[in-house]
Amino acid sequence: MSLLESTILRIMSIAPELSIEARWILPMTEPDRVLEHHALLIANGRILDILPQDEAARRHPQVPRVVRPAHLLMPGLINAHTHAAMSLFRGLAEGLPLQRWLSEKIWPLERRMVDARFVRDGSLLSMAEMLRAGITCFADMYLFPDETAKIVAEQGLRARIGLPVADFPSPWAQEPAEYLGKALEVRDAFKGHPRIDCAFAPHAPYSVSDATIERIRTLADELDAPIAIHLHESAQEIAESLRRHRVRPIERLQRLGLLGPTLNAIHMTHVSPADMELARLSRISVTLCTESNLKLGNGAPPVRDWTRSELAVGLGSDGPASNNDHDLWLEIRLAALLARACGDEPPALTPWSALALATRGSAAALGLAEHVGTLAPGKWADLCCVDFDRPAMQPVYDPVAQLVFSGGRDCVSDVWVAGRPLLEAGELTRLDWPAVRARAQEWARRMSQG
Amino acid sequence: MSLLESTILRIMSIAPELSIEARWILPMTEPDRVLEHHALLIANGRILDILPQDEAARRHPQVPRVVRPAHLLMPGLINAHTHAAMSLFRGLAEGLPLQRWLSEKIWPLERRMVDARFVRDGSLLSMAEMLRAGITCFADMYLFPDETAKIVAEQGLRARIGLPVADFPSPWAQEPAEYLGKALEVRDAFKGHPRIDCAFAPHAPYSVSDATIERIRTLADELDAPIAIHLHESAQEIAESLRRHRVRPIERLQRLGLLGPTLNAIHMTHVSPADMELARLSRISVTLCTESNLKLGNGAPPVRDWTRSELAVGLGSDGPASNNDHDLWLEIRLAALLARACGDEPPALTPWSALALATRGSAAALGLAEHVGTLAPGKWADLCCVDFDRPAMQPVYDPVAQLVFSGGRDCVSDVWVAGRPLLEAGELTRLDWPAVRARAQEWARRMSQG
């Protein structure tokens, strides 16, 4: 019996604690399947069942109900790559290409400003934004990951915490051994947490040595831990790798044994057919950050080709200093639009498949598909509810196309994570927005004073 | 003395009737100019002055004030191309390329369903959406343009009403002479209206004959009227023109005398360097509809090249059946992102220039730059107010970059047209949304029943 089956059996005997009734439920379990006038039942933070509303009411007359009559209930969006705390740098260093942006602006600022409080305050700001945009889970990669994890634990979201490793010093650690030592401490501190797990996060091929990569590979194997790395983000990264290592970055990672199903390669923007074939053969997963790539002058990733690759492909916002927001609706729309640029008929990516990227796709890319990303009995009740009672969302012929081509963060009404409401009718339930805003503004004042 | 100068002198002697105080005012008169803690004064529907808040209060202590302390006040967005009534088709025929979408789906539906009531109800739905997205003026092109104009007059927006002409029959007219006769009637009916003017709107090169184009040219010259036409939207359009006329569409229009500063060419997506040079020499204006082009499989227009062409370039949403929304914020973002695809340093399009496309650029493309598109004394008080008190909009280092890369329709709090509030703190003041929604849903039921 699988873990999933045993989980289902365990919860089947439990009475539901909440029923959410929506005009449409989009389980994302199979293409274009939309359930009308159904209810989703929750027990112990997990999905117990999805039933027609009348049947749910008959079987469970006592259960508290949330009624959303003009809404669509779907899996919470999963932001498969971000640097949440960088929200405090949003808009601070505009107009530069990736490498100059990093080396002239972001890294010096980080060395001067970033500490545990910065990461706490910046992560909170990003979490407020993500919740309002229907994001229930995010994969982070930043300094002081223990602070981000603490805030996630407090605020009720779900997160994959990236444990950063780099060869260069930062306010978090001085050299690879210190990064790795702290990584293991954070991992231990949150071991077994129902909403938090950790991944090793070597920054990028150009910022970690062969020896560091090999050490990470060994540790990740021993601990059965996932790994996330920025890869093939810019033409310059590839040129530099060819110059220093005589191979392309993905080939170097292969030689070092890093490629495999537990590796999440972020960006994969500049890729040759051979790079793509190597990715496919080694069954890595891919996270696309289209808007960030475009904004930093790297061009768009080959969305159409990646979505046809049969690999797990998810979407990420990247850090809010390079995007400049956590709007996965826009990433979904961009993926759908850019996949059509070739004029394939029928289009390369259907609306359902575009939505899949930011739900089940991101979950699979993070290795979390057993737990989240679709609405099915036994999965966590991580939910996003979208209000169609908006001028841009009426009339409704095709709710799935409407979500992708007319929807947006402004249509998100409610969010639940593990069955707990974190956004209710557009209002944050737990997060104290005025306090978060005040602290963000205080950081901006400090930053502007230099 | 110019019209503008005389207007200014006329209103300078009048006391303001309203003062709007905002944290930032973005007049869009010159690059990157942002006024802090200023007030915009309105008299007779026009901008009287923009002054520091303390000075405005001292000079005009009695004037009613609207205070927006966390907001940015800017020119209302101008949607330089749409088919507003097609909102009732939104999401109805997904996944087809342009020509099949038109000939297999949209045109048969139009023949069966479209009448005056359809256009009224669909236009109202689009106006609700546009107002909530900060759009104060739109250039429309659809059947029953008299109905659209009536609704605009009633609801208080500003519009350029396109008077459709085609060789094929529609529920509006049977053949070119009837289209033109009705066009002149509509033009006469709204002559001198302070918020409405008209343009001849031959549908596209492939749907109007040489004789019809020549007739329009003559009429437009006589009446000093602008012309709008879909042009170079798809590769198929160009191939068909080469086959039937042995020239590219823009060359054919040149031969027929249609190219000139009063011609607004919509799309201009598939263009050769020679097409672009011809456009530049003849000083036509261009309206880009990037999302629609991408969605219908036509690829993106060359945003970077058009914005460097020194022509007047604006942005349009195109019809909500092909986009599928009226979100100019997204068009602005797409323009900024796609212009960076080449990795120019500095980026080809600054955030300010991207915003300019949907404000002063659209105004210039429509020949309305003297009246709207920037905030300057004498111009109409057509305003959009953006609330920065949102997680995605904090902290603020660079309000202009923030608008372009983090903003969106959801941040629009208020809209004024000719000084009248049409959206107040997120609520439509005049338009009856429940009634509009009910009628849209009734149309959808009829459409679904076939």
Short mmCIF file of N, CA, C and O in Angstrom, two decimals, chain B residues 316-362:
data_model
loop_
_atom_site.label_atom_id
_atom_site.label_comp_id
_atom_site.label_asym_id
_atom_site.label_seq_id
_atom_site.Cartn_x
_atom_site.Cartn_y
_atom_site.Cartn_z
N GLY B 316 -3.24 49.05 -28.14
CA GLY B 316 -4.64 48.68 -28.09
C GLY B 316 -4.80 47.28 -27.54
O GLY B 316 -3.88 46.46 -27.61
N SER B 317 -5.99 47.02 -26.99
CA SER B 317 -6.25 45.67 -26.46
C SER B 317 -6.75 44.75 -27.55
O SER B 317 -6.74 43.55 -27.39
N ASP B 318 -7.21 45.30 -28.66
CA ASP B 318 -7.97 44.54 -29.65
C ASP B 318 -9.26 44.04 -28.99
O ASP B 318 -9.53 44.33 -27.83
N GLY B 319 -10.07 43.32 -29.71
CA GLY B 319 -11.35 42.87 -29.16
C GLY B 319 -11.16 41.87 -28.04
O GLY B 319 -10.22 41.08 -28.06
N PRO B 320 -12.08 41.89 -27.06
CA PRO B 320 -11.96 40.95 -25.94
C PRO B 320 -12.24 39.49 -26.34
O PRO B 320 -12.10 38.60 -25.51
N ALA B 321 -12.59 39.23 -27.59
CA ALA B 321 -12.69 37.84 -28.02
C ALA B 321 -11.34 37.32 -28.49
O ALA B 321 -11.17 36.12 -28.67
N SER B 322 -10.38 38.21 -28.71
CA SER B 322 -9.09 37.73 -29.20
C SER B 322 -7.94 38.06 -28.25
O SER B 322 -6.79 37.83 -28.58
N ASN B 323 -8.24 38.55 -27.06
CA ASN B 323 -7.13 39.04 -26.21
C ASN B 323 -6.91 38.28 -24.92
O ASN B 323 -5.75 37.90 -24.71
N ASN B 324 -7.82 38.04 -24.02
CA ASN B 324 -9.25 38.24 -23.96
C ASN B 324 -9.65 39.29 -22.93
O ASN B 324 -10.62 39.08 -22.20
N ASP B 325 -8.95 40.40 -22.86
CA ASP B 325 -9.36 41.41 -21.90
C ASP B 325 -8.94 42.79 -22.41
O ASP B 325 -8.32 42.91 -23.47
N HIS B 326 -9.30 43.80 -21.64
CA HIS B 326 -8.90 45.17 -21.98
C HIS B 326 -7.84 45.63 -20.99
O HIS B 326 -8.04 46.62 -20.27
N ASP B 327 -6.77 44.90 -20.88
CA ASP B 327 -5.80 45.20 -19.85
C ASP B 327 -4.58 45.88 -20.47
O ASP B 327 -3.62 45.24 -20.87
N LEU B 328 -4.64 47.22 -20.53
CA LEU B 328 -3.51 47.95 -21.12
C LEU B 328 -2.27 47.88 -20.24
O LEU B 328 -1.15 48.05 -20.73
N TRP B 329 -2.43 47.61 -18.93
CA TRP B 329 -1.26 47.43 -18.08
C TRP B 329 -0.43 46.26 -18.57
O TRP B 329 0.80 46.29 -18.55
N LEU B 330 -1.13 45.23 -18.99
CA LEU B 330 -0.44 44.06 -19.52
C LEU B 330 0.21 44.39 -20.86
O LEU B 330 1.32 43.93 -21.15
N GLU B 331 -0.46 45.19 -21.68
CA GLU B 331 0.14 45.58 -22.96
C GLU B 331 1.40 46.43 -22.72
O GLU B 331 2.40 46.29 -23.42
N ILE B 332 1.32 47.30 -21.72
CA ILE B 332 2.49 48.11 -21.37
C ILE B 332 3.64 47.20 -20.92
O ILE B 332 4.78 47.34 -21.35
N ARG B 333 3.31 46.26 -20.05
CA ARG B 333 4.35 45.35 -19.53
C ARG B 333 4.95 44.52 -20.66
O ARG B 333 6.17 44.36 -20.75
N LEU B 334 4.07 44.00 -21.53
CA LEU B 334 4.56 43.20 -22.67
C LEU B 334 5.48 44.03 -23.56
O LEU B 334 6.52 43.55 -24.01
N ALA B 335 5.08 45.26 -23.83
CA ALA B 335 5.91 46.12 -24.69
C ALA B 335 7.28 46.31 -24.04
O ALA B 335 8.32 46.17 -24.70
N ALA B 336 7.29 46.61 -22.74
CA ALA B 336 8.56 46.84 -22.05
C ALA B 336 9.42 45.57 -22.07
O ALA B 336 10.63 45.63 -22.28
N LEU B 337 8.77 44.41 -21.86
CA LEU B 337 9.53 43.16 -21.81
C LEU B 337 10.03 42.75 -23.19
O LEU B 337 11.19 42.37 -23.36
N LEU B 338 9.15 42.84 -24.20
CA LEU B 338 9.55 42.37 -25.52
C LEU B 338 10.58 43.29 -26.15
O LEU B 338 11.44 42.85 -26.92
N ALA B 339 10.52 44.59 -25.82
CA ALA B 339 11.52 45.51 -26.36
C ALA B 339 12.91 45.19 -25.80
O ALA B 339 13.92 45.60 -26.37
N ARG B 340 12.94 44.43 -24.68
CA ARG B 340 14.23 44.07 -24.09
C ARG B 340 14.77 42.74 -24.59
O ARG B 340 15.86 42.32 -24.18
N ALA B 341 13.99 42.08 -25.43
CA ALA B 341 14.37 40.72 -25.83
C ALA B 341 15.75 40.71 -26.50
O ALA B 341 16.45 39.70 -26.44
N CYS B 342 16.11 41.82 -27.12
CA CYS B 342 17.40 41.85 -27.82
C CYS B 342 18.56 42.12 -26.88
O CYS B 342 19.72 42.10 -27.30
N GLY B 343 18.27 42.40 -25.63
CA GLY B 343 19.35 42.61 -24.67
C GLY B 343 20.11 43.91 -24.85
O GLY B 343 21.26 44.02 -24.42
N ASP B 344 19.49 44.92 -25.49
CA ASP B 344 20.15 46.22 -25.63
C ASP B 344 20.52 46.77 -24.26
O ASP B 344 19.79 46.57 -23.28
N GLU B 345 21.62 47.51 -24.23
CA GLU B 345 22.00 48.14 -22.98
C GLU B 345 22.37 49.59 -23.25
O GLU B 345 23.31 49.84 -24.00
N PRO B 346 21.66 50.57 -22.68
CA PRO B 346 20.47 50.42 -21.83
C PRO B 346 19.29 49.86 -22.62
O PRO B 346 19.30 49.90 -23.84
N PRO B 347 18.27 49.36 -21.88
CA PRO B 347 17.13 48.74 -22.56
C PRO B 347 16.48 49.67 -23.59
O PRO B 347 16.45 50.89 -23.39
N ALA B 348 15.98 49.08 -24.66
CA ALA B 348 15.41 49.83 -25.77
C ALA B 348 14.27 50.75 -25.32
O ALA B 348 14.06 51.82 -25.88
N LEU B 349 13.53 50.31 -24.33
CA LEU B 349 12.33 51.05 -23.92
C LEU B 349 12.40 51.23 -22.40
O LEU B 349 12.38 50.25 -21.66
N THR B 350 12.48 52.47 -21.94
CA THR B 350 12.48 52.69 -20.49
C THR B 350 11.06 52.49 -19.97
O THR B 350 10.09 52.54 -20.74
N PRO B 351 10.91 52.32 -18.65
CA PRO B 351 9.55 52.23 -18.11
C PRO B 351 8.70 53.45 -18.49
O PRO B 351 7.54 53.30 -18.87
N TRP B 352 9.26 54.63 -18.41
CA TRP B 352 8.49 55.83 -18.77
C TRP B 352 8.02 55.75 -20.22
O TRP B 352 6.86 56.06 -20.53
N SER B 353 8.90 55.32 -21.12
CA SER B 353 8.52 55.23 -22.53
C SER B 353 7.47 54.16 -22.77
O SER B 353 6.64 54.28 -23.67
N ALA B 354 7.50 53.11 -21.97
CA ALA B 354 6.47 52.08 -22.10
C ALA B 354 5.11 52.63 -21.67
O ALA B 354 4.09 52.42 -22.34
N LEU B 355 5.10 53.38 -20.55
CA LEU B 355 3.85 54.03 -20.13
C LEU B 355 3.38 55.04 -21.16
O LEU B 355 2.18 55.21 -21.39
N ALA B 356 4.35 55.73 -21.78
CA ALA B 356 4.00 56.74 -22.78
C ALA B 356 3.20 56.12 -23.92
O ALA B 356 2.31 56.77 -24.48
N LEU B 357 3.51 54.88 -24.28
CA LEU B 357 2.79 54.24 -25.39
C LEU B 357 1.28 54.24 -25.15
O LEU B 357 0.51 54.51 -26.07
N ALA B 358 0.87 53.95 -23.91
CA ALA B 358 -0.56 53.80 -23.63
C ALA B 358 -1.23 55.09 -23.19
O ALA B 358 -2.41 55.10 -22.86
N THR B 359 -0.47 56.18 -23.17
CA THR B 359 -1.05 57.47 -22.77
C THR B 359 -0.84 58.47 -23.92
O THR B 359 -1.64 58.53 -24.84
N ARG B 360 0.29 59.17 -23.91
CA ARG B 360 0.53 60.16 -24.95
C ARG B 360 0.72 59.52 -26.32
O ARG B 360 0.36 60.12 -27.34
N GLY B 361 1.25 58.29 -26.35
CA GLY B 361 1.44 57.60 -27.62
C GLY B 361 0.12 57.26 -28.28
O GLY B 361 -0.11 57.53 -29.47
N SER B 362 -0.80 56.67 -27.51
CA SER B 362 -2.12 56.36 -28.06
C SER B 362 -2.84 57.64 -28.48
O SER B 362 -3.50 57.67 -29.52
#
